[in-house]
Coordinates of N, CA and C in Angstrom, one line a residue:
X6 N 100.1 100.9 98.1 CA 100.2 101.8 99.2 C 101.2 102.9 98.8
X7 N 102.6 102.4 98.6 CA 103.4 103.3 97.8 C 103.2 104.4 97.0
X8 N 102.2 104.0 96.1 CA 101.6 104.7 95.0 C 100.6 106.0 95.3
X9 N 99.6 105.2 96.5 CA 98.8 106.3 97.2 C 99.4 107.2 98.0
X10 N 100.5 107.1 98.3 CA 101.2 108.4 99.2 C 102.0 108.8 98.4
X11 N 102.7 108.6 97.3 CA 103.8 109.6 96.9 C 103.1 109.6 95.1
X12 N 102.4 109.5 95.3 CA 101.8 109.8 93.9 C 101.4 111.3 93.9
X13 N 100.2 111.7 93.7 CA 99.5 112.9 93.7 C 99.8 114.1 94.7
X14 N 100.0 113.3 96.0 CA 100.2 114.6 97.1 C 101.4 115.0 96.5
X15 N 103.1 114.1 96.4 CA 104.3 114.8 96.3 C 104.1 115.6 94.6
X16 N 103.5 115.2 93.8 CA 103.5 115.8 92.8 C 102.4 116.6 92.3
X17 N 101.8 116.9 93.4 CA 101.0 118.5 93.6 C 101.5 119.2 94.5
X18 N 102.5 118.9 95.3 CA 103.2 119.6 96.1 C 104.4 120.1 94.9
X19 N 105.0 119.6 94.4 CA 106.0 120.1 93.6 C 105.7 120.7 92.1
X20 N 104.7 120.3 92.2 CA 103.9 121.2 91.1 C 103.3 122.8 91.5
X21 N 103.4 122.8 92.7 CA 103.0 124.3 93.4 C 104.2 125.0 93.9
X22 N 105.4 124.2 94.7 CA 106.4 124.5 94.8 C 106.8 124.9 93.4
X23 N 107.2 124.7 92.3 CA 107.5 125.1 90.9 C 106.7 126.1 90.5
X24 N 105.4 126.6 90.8 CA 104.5 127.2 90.5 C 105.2 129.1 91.3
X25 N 105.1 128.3 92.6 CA 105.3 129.3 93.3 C 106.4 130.0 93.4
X26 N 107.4 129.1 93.4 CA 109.3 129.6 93.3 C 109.9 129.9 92.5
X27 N 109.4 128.9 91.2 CA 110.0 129.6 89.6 C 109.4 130.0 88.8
X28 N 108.2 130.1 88.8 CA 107.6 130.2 87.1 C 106.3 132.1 88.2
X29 N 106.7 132.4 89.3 CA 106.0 133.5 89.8 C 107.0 134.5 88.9
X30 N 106.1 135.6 88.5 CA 107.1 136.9 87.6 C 106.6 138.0 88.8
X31 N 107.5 139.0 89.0 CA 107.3 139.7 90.1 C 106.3 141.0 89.5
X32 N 105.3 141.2 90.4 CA 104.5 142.1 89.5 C 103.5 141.8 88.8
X33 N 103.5 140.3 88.8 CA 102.3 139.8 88.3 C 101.7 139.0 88.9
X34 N 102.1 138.7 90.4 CA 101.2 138.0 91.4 C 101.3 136.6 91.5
X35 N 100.2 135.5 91.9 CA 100.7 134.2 91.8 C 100.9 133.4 90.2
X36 N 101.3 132.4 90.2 CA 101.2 132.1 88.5 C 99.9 131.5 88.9
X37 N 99.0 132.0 87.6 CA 97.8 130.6 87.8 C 97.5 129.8 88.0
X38 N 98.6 128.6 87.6 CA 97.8 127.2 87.8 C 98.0 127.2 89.4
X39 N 99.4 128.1 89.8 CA 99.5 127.6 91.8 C 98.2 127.5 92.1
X40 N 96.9 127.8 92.3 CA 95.9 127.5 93.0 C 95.4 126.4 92.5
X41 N 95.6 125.8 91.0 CA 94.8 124.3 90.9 C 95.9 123.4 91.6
X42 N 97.0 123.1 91.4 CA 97.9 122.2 92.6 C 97.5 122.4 93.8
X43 N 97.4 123.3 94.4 CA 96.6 123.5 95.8 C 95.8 122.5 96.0
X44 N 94.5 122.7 94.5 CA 93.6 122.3 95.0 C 93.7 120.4 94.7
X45 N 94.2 120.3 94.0 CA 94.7 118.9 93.6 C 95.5 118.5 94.7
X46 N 96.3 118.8 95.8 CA 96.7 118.5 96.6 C 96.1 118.5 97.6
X47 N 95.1 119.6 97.9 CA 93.9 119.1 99.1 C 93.3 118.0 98.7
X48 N 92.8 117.6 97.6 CA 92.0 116.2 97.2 C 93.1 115.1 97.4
X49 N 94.2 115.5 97.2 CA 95.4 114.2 97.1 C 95.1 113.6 99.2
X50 N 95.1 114.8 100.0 CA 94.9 114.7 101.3 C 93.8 113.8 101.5
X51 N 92.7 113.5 101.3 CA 91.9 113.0 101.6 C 92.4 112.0 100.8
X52 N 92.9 111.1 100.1 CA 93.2 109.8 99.9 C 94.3 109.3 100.6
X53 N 95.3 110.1 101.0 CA 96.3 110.2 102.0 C 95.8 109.5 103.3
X54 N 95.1 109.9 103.7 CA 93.9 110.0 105.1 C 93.5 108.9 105.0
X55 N 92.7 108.4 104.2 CA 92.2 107.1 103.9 C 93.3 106.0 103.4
X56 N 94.2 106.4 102.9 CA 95.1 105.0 103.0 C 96.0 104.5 104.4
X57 N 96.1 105.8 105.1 CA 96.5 105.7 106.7 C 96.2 105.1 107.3
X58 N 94.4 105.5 107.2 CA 93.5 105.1 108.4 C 93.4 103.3 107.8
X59 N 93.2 103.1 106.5 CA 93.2 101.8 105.9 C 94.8 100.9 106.5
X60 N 95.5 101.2 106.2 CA 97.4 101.0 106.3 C 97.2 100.6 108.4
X61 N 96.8 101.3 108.9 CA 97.1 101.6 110.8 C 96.8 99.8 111.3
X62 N 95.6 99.3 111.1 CA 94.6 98.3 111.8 C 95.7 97.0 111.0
X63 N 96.3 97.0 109.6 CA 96.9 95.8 109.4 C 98.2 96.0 109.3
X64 N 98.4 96.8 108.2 CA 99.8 96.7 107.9 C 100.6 97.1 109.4
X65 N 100.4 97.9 109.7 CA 101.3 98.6 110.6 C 101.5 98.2 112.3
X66 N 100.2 97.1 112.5 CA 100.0 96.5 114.3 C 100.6 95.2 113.6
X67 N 100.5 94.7 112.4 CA 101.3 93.3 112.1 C 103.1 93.7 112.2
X68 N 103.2 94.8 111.5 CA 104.8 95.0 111.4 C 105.4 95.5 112.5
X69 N 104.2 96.2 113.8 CA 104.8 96.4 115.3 C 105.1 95.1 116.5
X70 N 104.1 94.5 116.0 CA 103.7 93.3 116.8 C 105.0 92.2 116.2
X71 N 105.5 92.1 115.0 CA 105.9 91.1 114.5 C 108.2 91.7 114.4
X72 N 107.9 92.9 114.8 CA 109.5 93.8 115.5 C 109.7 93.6 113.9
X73 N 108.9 94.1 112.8 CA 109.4 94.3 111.1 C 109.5 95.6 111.1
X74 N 110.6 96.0 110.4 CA 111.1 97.6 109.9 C 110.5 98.9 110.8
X75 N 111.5 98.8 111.9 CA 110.4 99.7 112.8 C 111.3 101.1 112.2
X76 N 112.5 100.6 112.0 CA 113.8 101.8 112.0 C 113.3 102.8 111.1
X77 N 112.1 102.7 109.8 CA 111.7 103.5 109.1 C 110.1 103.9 109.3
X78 N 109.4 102.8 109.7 CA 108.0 102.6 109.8 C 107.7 103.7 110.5
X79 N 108.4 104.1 111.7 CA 108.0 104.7 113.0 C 107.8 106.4 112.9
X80 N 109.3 106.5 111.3 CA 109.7 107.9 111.0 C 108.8 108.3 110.0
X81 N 108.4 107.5 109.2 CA 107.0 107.3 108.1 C 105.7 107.7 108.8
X82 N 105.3 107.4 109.8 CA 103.9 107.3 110.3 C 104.5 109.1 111.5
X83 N 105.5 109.1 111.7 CA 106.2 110.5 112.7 C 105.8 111.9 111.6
X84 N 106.6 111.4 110.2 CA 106.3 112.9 109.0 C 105.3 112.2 108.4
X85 N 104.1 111.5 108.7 CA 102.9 111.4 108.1 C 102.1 112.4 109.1
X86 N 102.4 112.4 109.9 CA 101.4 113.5 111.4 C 101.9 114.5 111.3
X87 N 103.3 114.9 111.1 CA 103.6 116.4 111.1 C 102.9 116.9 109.4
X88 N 103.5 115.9 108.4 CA 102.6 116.5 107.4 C 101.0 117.0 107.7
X89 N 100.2 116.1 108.5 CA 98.9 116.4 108.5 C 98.7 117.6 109.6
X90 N 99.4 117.7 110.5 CA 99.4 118.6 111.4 C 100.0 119.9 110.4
X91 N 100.9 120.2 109.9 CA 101.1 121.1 109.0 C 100.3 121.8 107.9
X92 N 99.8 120.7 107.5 CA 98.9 120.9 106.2 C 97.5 121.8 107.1
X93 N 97.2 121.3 107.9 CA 96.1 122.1 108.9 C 95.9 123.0 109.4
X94 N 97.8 123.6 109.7 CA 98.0 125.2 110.1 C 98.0 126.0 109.1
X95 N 98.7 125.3 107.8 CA 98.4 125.9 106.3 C 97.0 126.7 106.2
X96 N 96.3 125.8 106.5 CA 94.7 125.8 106.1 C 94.1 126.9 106.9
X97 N 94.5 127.2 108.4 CA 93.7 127.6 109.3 C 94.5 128.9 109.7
X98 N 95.7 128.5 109.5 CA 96.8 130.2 110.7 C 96.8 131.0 109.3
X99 N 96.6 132.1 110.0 CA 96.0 133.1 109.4 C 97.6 134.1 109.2
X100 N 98.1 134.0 110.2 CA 99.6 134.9 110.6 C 100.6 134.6 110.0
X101 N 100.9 135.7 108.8 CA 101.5 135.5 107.9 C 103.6 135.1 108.3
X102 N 103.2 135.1 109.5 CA 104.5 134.5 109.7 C 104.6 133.2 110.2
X103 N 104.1 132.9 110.9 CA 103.4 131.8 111.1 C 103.0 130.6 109.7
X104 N 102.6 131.1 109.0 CA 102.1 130.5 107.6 C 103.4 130.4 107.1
X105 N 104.1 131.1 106.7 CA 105.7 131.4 105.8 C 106.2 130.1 106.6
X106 N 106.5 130.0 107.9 CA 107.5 129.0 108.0 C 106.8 127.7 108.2
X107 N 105.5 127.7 108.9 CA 104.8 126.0 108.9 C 105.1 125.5 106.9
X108 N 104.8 126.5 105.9 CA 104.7 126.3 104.4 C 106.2 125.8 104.2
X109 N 107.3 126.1 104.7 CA 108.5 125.8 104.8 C 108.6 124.0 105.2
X110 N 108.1 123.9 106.7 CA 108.0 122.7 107.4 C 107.2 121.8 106.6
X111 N 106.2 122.3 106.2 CA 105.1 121.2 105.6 C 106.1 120.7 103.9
X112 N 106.6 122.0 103.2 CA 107.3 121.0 101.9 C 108.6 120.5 101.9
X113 N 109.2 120.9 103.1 CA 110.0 120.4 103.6 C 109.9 118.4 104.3
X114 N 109.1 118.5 104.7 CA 108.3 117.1 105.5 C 107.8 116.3 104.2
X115 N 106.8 117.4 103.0 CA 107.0 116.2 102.4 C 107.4 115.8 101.2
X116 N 109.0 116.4 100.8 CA 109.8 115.7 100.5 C 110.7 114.6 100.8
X117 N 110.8 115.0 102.5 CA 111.4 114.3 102.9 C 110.8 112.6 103.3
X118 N 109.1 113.3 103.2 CA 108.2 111.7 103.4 C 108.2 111.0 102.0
X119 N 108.5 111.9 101.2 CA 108.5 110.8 99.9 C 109.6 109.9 99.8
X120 N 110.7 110.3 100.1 CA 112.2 109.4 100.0 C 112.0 108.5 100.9
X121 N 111.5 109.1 102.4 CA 111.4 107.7 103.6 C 110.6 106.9 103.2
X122 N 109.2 106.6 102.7 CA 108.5 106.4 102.2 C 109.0 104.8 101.3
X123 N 109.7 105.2 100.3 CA 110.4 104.6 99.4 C 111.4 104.0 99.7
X124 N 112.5 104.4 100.6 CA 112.9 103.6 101.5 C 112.3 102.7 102.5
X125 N 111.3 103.0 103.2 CA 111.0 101.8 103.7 C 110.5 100.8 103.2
X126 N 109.9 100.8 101.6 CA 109.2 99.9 101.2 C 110.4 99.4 100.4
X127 N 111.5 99.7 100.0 CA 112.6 98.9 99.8 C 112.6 97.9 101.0
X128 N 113.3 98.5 101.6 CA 113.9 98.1 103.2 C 112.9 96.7 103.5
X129 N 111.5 96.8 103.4 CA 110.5 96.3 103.9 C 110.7 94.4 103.1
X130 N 110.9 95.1 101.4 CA 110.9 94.1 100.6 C 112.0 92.8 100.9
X131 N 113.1 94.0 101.1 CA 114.3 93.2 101.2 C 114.3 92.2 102.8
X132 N 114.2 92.9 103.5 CA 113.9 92.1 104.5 C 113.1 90.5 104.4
X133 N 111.5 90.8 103.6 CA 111.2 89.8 103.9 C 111.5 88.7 102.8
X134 N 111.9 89.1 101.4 CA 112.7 88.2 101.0 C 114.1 87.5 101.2
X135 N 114.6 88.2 102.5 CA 115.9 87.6 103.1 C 114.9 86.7 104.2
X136 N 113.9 87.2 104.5 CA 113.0 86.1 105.3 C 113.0 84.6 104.7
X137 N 112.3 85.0 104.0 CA 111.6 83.8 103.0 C 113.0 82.7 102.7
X138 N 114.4 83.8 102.2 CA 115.1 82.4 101.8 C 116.2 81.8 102.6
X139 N 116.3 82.6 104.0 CA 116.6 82.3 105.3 C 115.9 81.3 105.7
X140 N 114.9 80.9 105.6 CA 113.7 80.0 106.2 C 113.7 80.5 107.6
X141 N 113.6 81.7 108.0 CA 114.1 81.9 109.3 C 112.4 82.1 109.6
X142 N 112.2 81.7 111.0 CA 110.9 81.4 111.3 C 109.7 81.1 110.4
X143 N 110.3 80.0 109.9 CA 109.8 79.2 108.4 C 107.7 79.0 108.9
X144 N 107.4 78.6 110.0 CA 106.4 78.5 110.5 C 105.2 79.7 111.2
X145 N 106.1 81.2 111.1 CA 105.4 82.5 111.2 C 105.5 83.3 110.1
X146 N 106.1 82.9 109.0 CA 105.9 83.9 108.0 C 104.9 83.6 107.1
X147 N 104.1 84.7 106.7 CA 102.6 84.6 106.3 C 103.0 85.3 105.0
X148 N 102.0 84.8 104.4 CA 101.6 85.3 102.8 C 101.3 86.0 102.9
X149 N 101.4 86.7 101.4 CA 100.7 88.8 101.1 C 99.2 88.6 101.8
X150 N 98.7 87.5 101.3 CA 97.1 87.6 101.6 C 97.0 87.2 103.0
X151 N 97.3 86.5 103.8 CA 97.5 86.6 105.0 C 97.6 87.6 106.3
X152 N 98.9 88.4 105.4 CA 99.2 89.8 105.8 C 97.7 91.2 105.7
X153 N 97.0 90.7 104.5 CA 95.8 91.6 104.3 C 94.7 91.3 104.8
X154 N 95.0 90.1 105.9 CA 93.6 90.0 106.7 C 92.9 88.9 107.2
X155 N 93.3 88.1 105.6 CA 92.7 87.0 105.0 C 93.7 85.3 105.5
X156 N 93.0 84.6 105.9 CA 93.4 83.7 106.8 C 94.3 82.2 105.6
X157 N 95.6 81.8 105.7 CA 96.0 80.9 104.4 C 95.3 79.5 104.5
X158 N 94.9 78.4 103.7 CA 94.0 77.6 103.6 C 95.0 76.6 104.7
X159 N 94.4 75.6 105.3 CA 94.8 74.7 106.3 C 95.0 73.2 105.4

C-alpha cells in the first residue's frame, strides 16, 4: 500500500516540480520532459484511486471500528481528498490565478501526504507489534490475512 501511494505519484510530482522550478531556462519556455511527469503522474492517479477505493472497505472500517491509529489515518485519507480535489481543479480551472495557487496547494499536499503517509505506516507497525507482545486483547487481534478479509482457520 505504502508503495502504491508514495511511489510514482510523489516521484512524478517531483520530477515536474524539478522540471518546472529548476531545470526551466527563461526564454525558452517549459523544459521538455515537464509534460511527460505530468503525464506519468496522471497515470500514477489512477492507481492512487484504485488503491483507496481497494484500502476504504478493509483496511480503513477495520482500523475505525477497531479505535487503531486514527491520529494519522484520518489526516491521510483528509490530504488524500484535498489531493484529489486539487489535482481536478488542476485539470479543469482554467484561471490562471486560480491554477497558480490550487498548483501550490496540490504539491504542497502532496508532499506533505508522502511523510504522513509513512508515518502512519510506522506508527501503524509499531502499535501492533506493541500489541502482539503486550498480549493486550490477546483474543481480538487478528492476522495480516485475517485483516485482508480472509477468515483464520478454527
Amino acid at each position: 500500500l505504502t508503495l502504491a501511494l508514495t511511489g510514482s505519484g510523489p516521484l512524478s510530482g517531483i520530477g515536474w516540480l524539478i522540471c518546472h522550478f529548476l531545470l526551466r531556462h527563461p526564454g525558452f519556455g517549459p523544459h521538455p520532459l515537464e509534460v511527460w511527469w505530468l503525464r506519468l503522474h496522471g497515470a500514477a492517479l489512477v492507481a492512487f484511486l484504485i488503491v483507496v477505493g481497494t484500502v476504504m472497505p478493509v483496511h480503513v472500517v477495520y482500523g475505525w471500528r477497531h479505535r487503531m491509529n486514527r491520529a494519522t489515518g484520518i489526516p491521510v485519507l483528509a490530504v488524500a481528498g484535498l489531493l484529489a480535489l486539487s489535482g481536478y481543479g488542476l485539470y479543469y480551472l482554467v484561471d490562471d490565478r486560480w491554477r497558480a495557487w490550487t498548483s501550490i496547494l496540490h504539491w504542497t499536499a502532496g508532499l506533505l501526504a508522502t511523510a504522513l503517509l509513512a508515518l502512519h505506516a510506522v506508527l501503524g507497525k509499531q502499535a501492533t507489534r506493541a500489541r502482539l507482545q503486550g498480549g493486550r486483547h490477546a483474543g481480538t487481534v487478528r492476522s495480516p490475512a485475517h485483516h485482508a478479509g480472509h477468515r483464520p482457520p478454527r
